[in-house]
Short mmCIF file of C-alpha atoms in Angstrom, two decimals:
data_model
loop_
_atom_site.label_atom_id
_atom_site.label_comp_id
_atom_site.label_asym_id
_atom_site.label_seq_id
_atom_site.Cartn_x
_atom_site.Cartn_y
_atom_site.Cartn_z
CA ASP A 1 -48.56 49.75 9.03
CA VAL A 2 -45.94 45.41 8.68
CA LYS A 3 -42.89 46.33 7.75
CA VAL A 4 -41.00 43.58 5.76
CA THR A 5 -37.37 44.77 5.02
CA GLN A 6 -34.54 42.28 3.41
CA SER A 7 -30.91 43.31 3.34
CA SER A 8 -30.15 43.62 0.29
CA ARG A 9 -32.39 44.42 -3.53
CA TYR A 10 -29.97 43.31 -5.17
CA LEU A 11 -26.72 40.92 -4.79
CA VAL A 12 -24.39 39.32 -7.42
CA LYS A 13 -22.55 36.19 -6.53
CA ARG A 14 -19.67 33.74 -7.54
CA THR A 15 -21.33 30.29 -8.72
CA GLY A 16 -19.86 28.05 -5.08
CA GLU A 17 -19.53 31.58 -2.64
CA LYS A 18 -22.25 30.91 0.49
CA VAL A 19 -24.90 33.70 -0.03
CA PHE A 20 -26.66 34.94 3.06
CA LEU A 21 -30.45 36.65 2.38
CA GLU A 22 -31.24 38.27 5.96
CA CYS A 23 -35.11 39.43 6.84
CA VAL A 24 -36.87 40.89 8.95
CA GLN A 25 -40.20 41.84 9.91
CA ASP A 26 -41.97 44.46 12.74
CA MET A 27 -45.35 43.30 13.57
CA ASP A 28 -44.76 40.85 16.29
CA HIS A 29 -45.94 37.87 13.06
CA GLU A 30 -45.64 34.10 14.31
CA ASN A 31 -45.21 32.65 10.29
CA MET A 32 -42.44 33.78 7.84
CA PHE A 33 -42.23 32.75 4.26
CA TRP A 34 -39.28 32.69 1.72
CA TYR A 35 -40.25 32.37 -1.99
CA ARG A 36 -38.83 32.23 -5.36
CA GLN A 37 -39.78 34.92 -8.55
CA ASP A 38 -39.29 33.42 -11.48
CA PRO A 39 -40.82 34.68 -15.13
CA GLY A 40 -44.00 32.20 -16.21
CA LEU A 41 -43.42 30.27 -12.74
CA GLY A 42 -45.24 32.41 -10.43
CA LEU A 43 -44.38 32.27 -5.87
CA ARG A 44 -42.61 29.25 -5.13
CA LEU A 45 -42.61 28.38 -1.67
CA ILE A 46 -38.97 27.39 -0.43
CA TYR A 47 -39.01 27.38 3.10
CA PHE A 48 -40.93 28.76 6.21
CA SER A 49 -40.94 29.48 9.49
CA TYR A 50 -43.96 29.14 12.59
CA ASP A 51 -42.13 29.71 15.12
CA VAL A 52 -38.91 30.43 16.58
CA LYS A 53 -36.01 27.79 15.57
CA MET A 54 -38.93 25.90 13.88
CA LYS A 55 -38.84 25.29 9.99
CA GLU A 56 -40.24 23.57 7.28
CA LYS A 57 -39.79 22.64 3.28
CA GLY A 58 -42.08 24.24 0.95
CA ASP A 59 -41.67 23.18 -2.65
CA ILE A 60 -38.27 23.78 -3.82
CA PRO A 61 -35.84 23.45 -0.73
CA GLU A 62 -33.08 21.80 -2.90
CA GLY A 63 -29.45 23.94 -2.52
CA TYR A 64 -31.64 26.53 0.32
CA SER A 65 -31.49 26.03 4.00
CA VAL A 66 -33.03 28.07 6.51
CA SER A 67 -32.75 29.62 10.42
CA ARG A 68 -35.11 31.10 12.69
CA GLU A 69 -32.92 31.64 15.80
CA LYS A 70 -35.61 35.33 17.01
CA LYS A 71 -38.98 35.96 15.66
CA GLU A 72 -38.80 38.73 14.25
CA ARG A 73 -35.37 37.40 11.43
CA PHE A 74 -35.80 34.49 9.23
CA SER A 75 -32.82 33.94 7.14
CA LEU A 76 -32.46 32.62 3.38
CA ILE A 77 -29.05 30.38 2.72
CA LEU A 78 -27.92 29.07 -0.73
CA GLU A 79 -24.71 27.07 0.81
CA SER A 80 -23.08 27.58 -2.33
CA ALA A 81 -24.88 29.17 -5.26
CA SER A 82 -25.37 27.84 -8.81
CA THR A 83 -26.53 29.92 -11.41
CA ASN A 84 -29.74 28.21 -11.81
CA GLN A 85 -30.47 30.14 -8.54
CA THR A 86 -30.87 33.84 -9.84
CA SER A 87 -34.12 35.43 -8.90
CA MET A 88 -36.48 38.11 -7.38
CA TYR A 89 -36.07 36.12 -3.66
CA LEU A 90 -39.07 37.24 -1.38
CA CYS A 91 -39.12 37.24 2.17
CA ALA A 92 -42.97 37.34 3.58
CA SER A 93 -44.72 37.38 6.80
CA SER A 94 -47.90 36.75 8.97
CA PRO A 95 -49.56 36.11 12.24
CA THR A 96 -51.29 33.11 13.25
CA GLY A 97 -54.84 32.87 11.66
CA GLY A 98 -57.15 31.45 9.52
CA LEU A 99 -57.62 34.00 6.62
CA VAL A 100 -55.01 36.04 6.61
CA GLU A 101 -52.87 37.96 4.56
CA GLN A 102 -49.16 37.54 3.96
CA TYR A 103 -46.99 40.82 4.11
CA PHE A 104 -43.73 41.05 1.94
CA GLY A 105 -40.19 42.96 1.38
CA PRO A 106 -39.76 44.09 -1.53
CA GLY A 107 -37.47 41.82 -2.39
CA THR A 108 -33.56 40.23 -3.25
CA ARG A 109 -32.87 40.37 -7.19
CA LEU A 110 -29.81 37.80 -6.64
CA THR A 111 -27.35 36.87 -9.72
CA VAL A 112 -24.88 34.39 -9.52
CA THR A 113 -22.72 34.43 -12.33
CA ASP B 1 -48.33 19.34 -9.97
CA GLN B 2 -50.27 22.91 -10.07
CA GLN B 3 -53.19 23.01 -7.65
CA VAL B 4 -53.64 27.07 -8.01
CA LYS B 5 -54.09 27.69 -12.27
CA GLN B 6 -53.82 30.91 -14.25
CA ASN B 7 -53.77 30.08 -17.19
CA SER B 8 -54.04 33.76 -18.51
CA PRO B 9 -50.63 34.59 -19.33
CA SER B 10 -51.64 38.38 -19.52
CA LEU B 11 -54.38 40.50 -20.05
CA SER B 12 -54.25 44.31 -21.58
CA VAL B 13 -58.16 46.35 -21.29
CA GLN B 14 -58.81 49.64 -21.47
CA GLU B 15 -58.94 52.19 -19.39
CA GLY B 16 -62.98 52.91 -17.32
CA ARG B 17 -63.26 49.29 -18.98
CA ILE B 18 -64.18 46.10 -16.61
CA SER B 19 -60.60 43.90 -15.88
CA ILE B 20 -61.60 39.99 -15.19
CA LEU B 21 -59.00 38.00 -14.13
CA ASN B 22 -59.51 34.79 -13.54
CA CYS B 23 -58.16 31.09 -11.27
CA ASP B 24 -58.66 27.78 -11.16
CA TYR B 25 -57.44 25.37 -8.17
CA THR B 26 -57.97 21.91 -7.82
CA ASN B 27 -57.97 20.75 -4.21
CA SER B 28 -61.32 20.71 -2.47
CA MET B 29 -59.58 21.23 0.26
CA PHE B 30 -59.01 24.12 -0.52
CA ASP B 31 -61.54 26.75 1.63
CA TYR B 32 -59.96 30.33 1.78
CA PHE B 33 -58.45 32.04 -1.03
CA LEU B 34 -56.47 35.54 -1.43
CA TRP B 35 -55.93 38.12 -4.39
CA TYR B 36 -52.54 40.00 -4.33
CA LYS B 37 -51.24 42.94 -6.53
CA LYS B 38 -47.35 43.08 -8.02
CA TYR B 39 -46.15 45.89 -9.23
CA PRO B 40 -42.51 45.22 -11.09
CA ALA B 41 -39.12 45.95 -8.15
CA GLU B 42 -42.49 45.57 -5.22
CA GLY B 43 -43.03 42.65 -3.10
CA PRO B 44 -46.73 41.68 -3.29
CA THR B 45 -49.29 43.47 -1.81
CA PHE B 46 -52.92 42.02 -0.56
CA LEU B 47 -55.44 42.65 -2.44
CA ILE B 48 -59.02 40.54 -1.14
CA SER B 49 -59.69 37.66 -0.13
CA ILE B 50 -62.34 35.02 0.18
CA SER B 51 -62.99 32.28 2.00
CA SER B 52 -65.54 28.93 0.79
CA ILE B 53 -68.95 30.58 2.81
CA LYS B 54 -69.06 32.86 0.34
CA ASP B 55 -69.10 33.54 -2.91
CA LYS B 56 -68.63 37.23 -3.07
CA ASN B 57 -66.61 39.83 -1.77
CA GLU B 58 -66.28 43.58 -2.40
CA ASP B 59 -64.08 46.59 -2.10
CA GLY B 60 -64.81 49.55 -3.90
CA ARG B 61 -63.37 48.55 -7.26
CA PHE B 62 -62.31 44.94 -6.88
CA THR B 63 -64.70 42.14 -6.71
CA VAL B 64 -63.76 38.71 -5.81
CA PHE B 65 -66.69 35.63 -6.82
CA LEU B 66 -65.69 31.68 -5.72
CA ASN B 67 -67.71 28.86 -7.62
CA LYS B 68 -67.31 26.45 -4.83
CA SER B 69 -67.95 23.77 -7.66
CA ALA B 70 -66.39 25.16 -10.42
CA LYS B 71 -63.03 25.27 -8.94
CA HIS B 72 -63.06 28.49 -10.46
CA LEU B 73 -62.99 31.87 -8.99
CA SER B 74 -62.18 34.83 -10.47
CA LEU B 75 -61.07 39.21 -9.55
CA HIS B 76 -63.63 42.04 -11.18
CA ILE B 77 -62.26 44.87 -11.16
CA VAL B 78 -64.54 47.97 -12.28
CA PRO B 79 -63.51 50.70 -14.08
CA SER B 80 -60.20 49.73 -14.93
CA GLN B 81 -57.28 52.20 -13.72
CA PRO B 82 -53.54 51.89 -15.60
CA GLY B 83 -52.51 52.53 -12.05
CA ASP B 84 -53.72 48.50 -12.33
CA SER B 85 -51.54 47.31 -13.98
CA ALA B 86 -49.09 45.34 -12.55
CA VAL B 87 -49.20 41.17 -12.73
CA TYR B 88 -51.83 39.65 -9.44
CA PHE B 89 -51.38 36.46 -8.16
CA CYS B 90 -53.91 34.06 -6.96
CA GLU B 91 -53.45 31.79 -3.70
CA ALA B 92 -55.52 29.70 -1.96
CA GLY B 93 -55.46 27.27 1.22
CA GLY B 94 -57.22 25.20 3.18
CA ARG B 95 -57.78 25.28 6.99
CA GLY B 96 -57.09 21.67 8.07
CA SER B 97 -53.46 22.25 5.83
CA THR B 98 -50.36 22.89 7.68
CA LEU B 99 -49.28 26.24 7.51
CA GLY B 100 -46.96 25.81 4.47
CA ARG B 101 -49.94 24.11 1.98
CA LEU B 102 -50.56 27.86 0.57
CA TYR B 103 -50.42 28.02 -3.55
CA PHE B 104 -49.86 30.87 -5.55
CA GLY B 105 -50.99 30.42 -9.66
CA ARG B 106 -48.20 31.42 -11.86
CA GLY B 107 -49.70 35.33 -12.14
CA THR B 108 -51.25 37.24 -14.91
CA GLN B 109 -49.99 40.28 -16.11
CA LEU B 110 -52.59 43.40 -16.92
CA THR B 111 -51.98 46.02 -18.69
CA VAL B 112 -54.97 48.87 -18.67
CA TRP B 113 -54.12 51.41 -21.71
CA PRO B 114 -55.86 55.07 -21.98
#
């Protein structure tokens, strides 16, 4: 079974703090993704990576950065957390290919106060 | 600008009846489509997919229909069960596009009542 794990299920941070969200997958997938889910807005892509050290902006990259130093690990960084970044953050991975599904982690509920 | 739309934020269906969840897309380059199910406090899980060379794909109680001319797809669940209560997301992508151009709809909350 593919397993995608995220470092925390719940996180509370203060405005202005630097926040690291970690994601690890164990299936040797090339592609990894970070999304945020907000009520009424669905899943919005923040960043994705199709290879080690490669990254591409998604639809809402502002205020975020990412790091992929190893194939299995994809980190999302909030350089200076703000209250509007309070959200559910979901990591996903998928193999390279055409019609392939993404495998999601359980999510991190981040609250910025 | 939304390229994948799920216009019904919620749907309520009685157990045993059919649930029909709809999804519309605007980009004619999209040629594969997936449905995911999401329970609260969990990540989405893949449910069923369809490519543009087909107009129907079936997996047990779940069937996805694709109408390319209308840029519309639907997920049918028959018979619906209380355990199907979840948020359903439609996803679309195109083989000719970069990987990042996978688009999700905003989801439909399905409630199946006994």
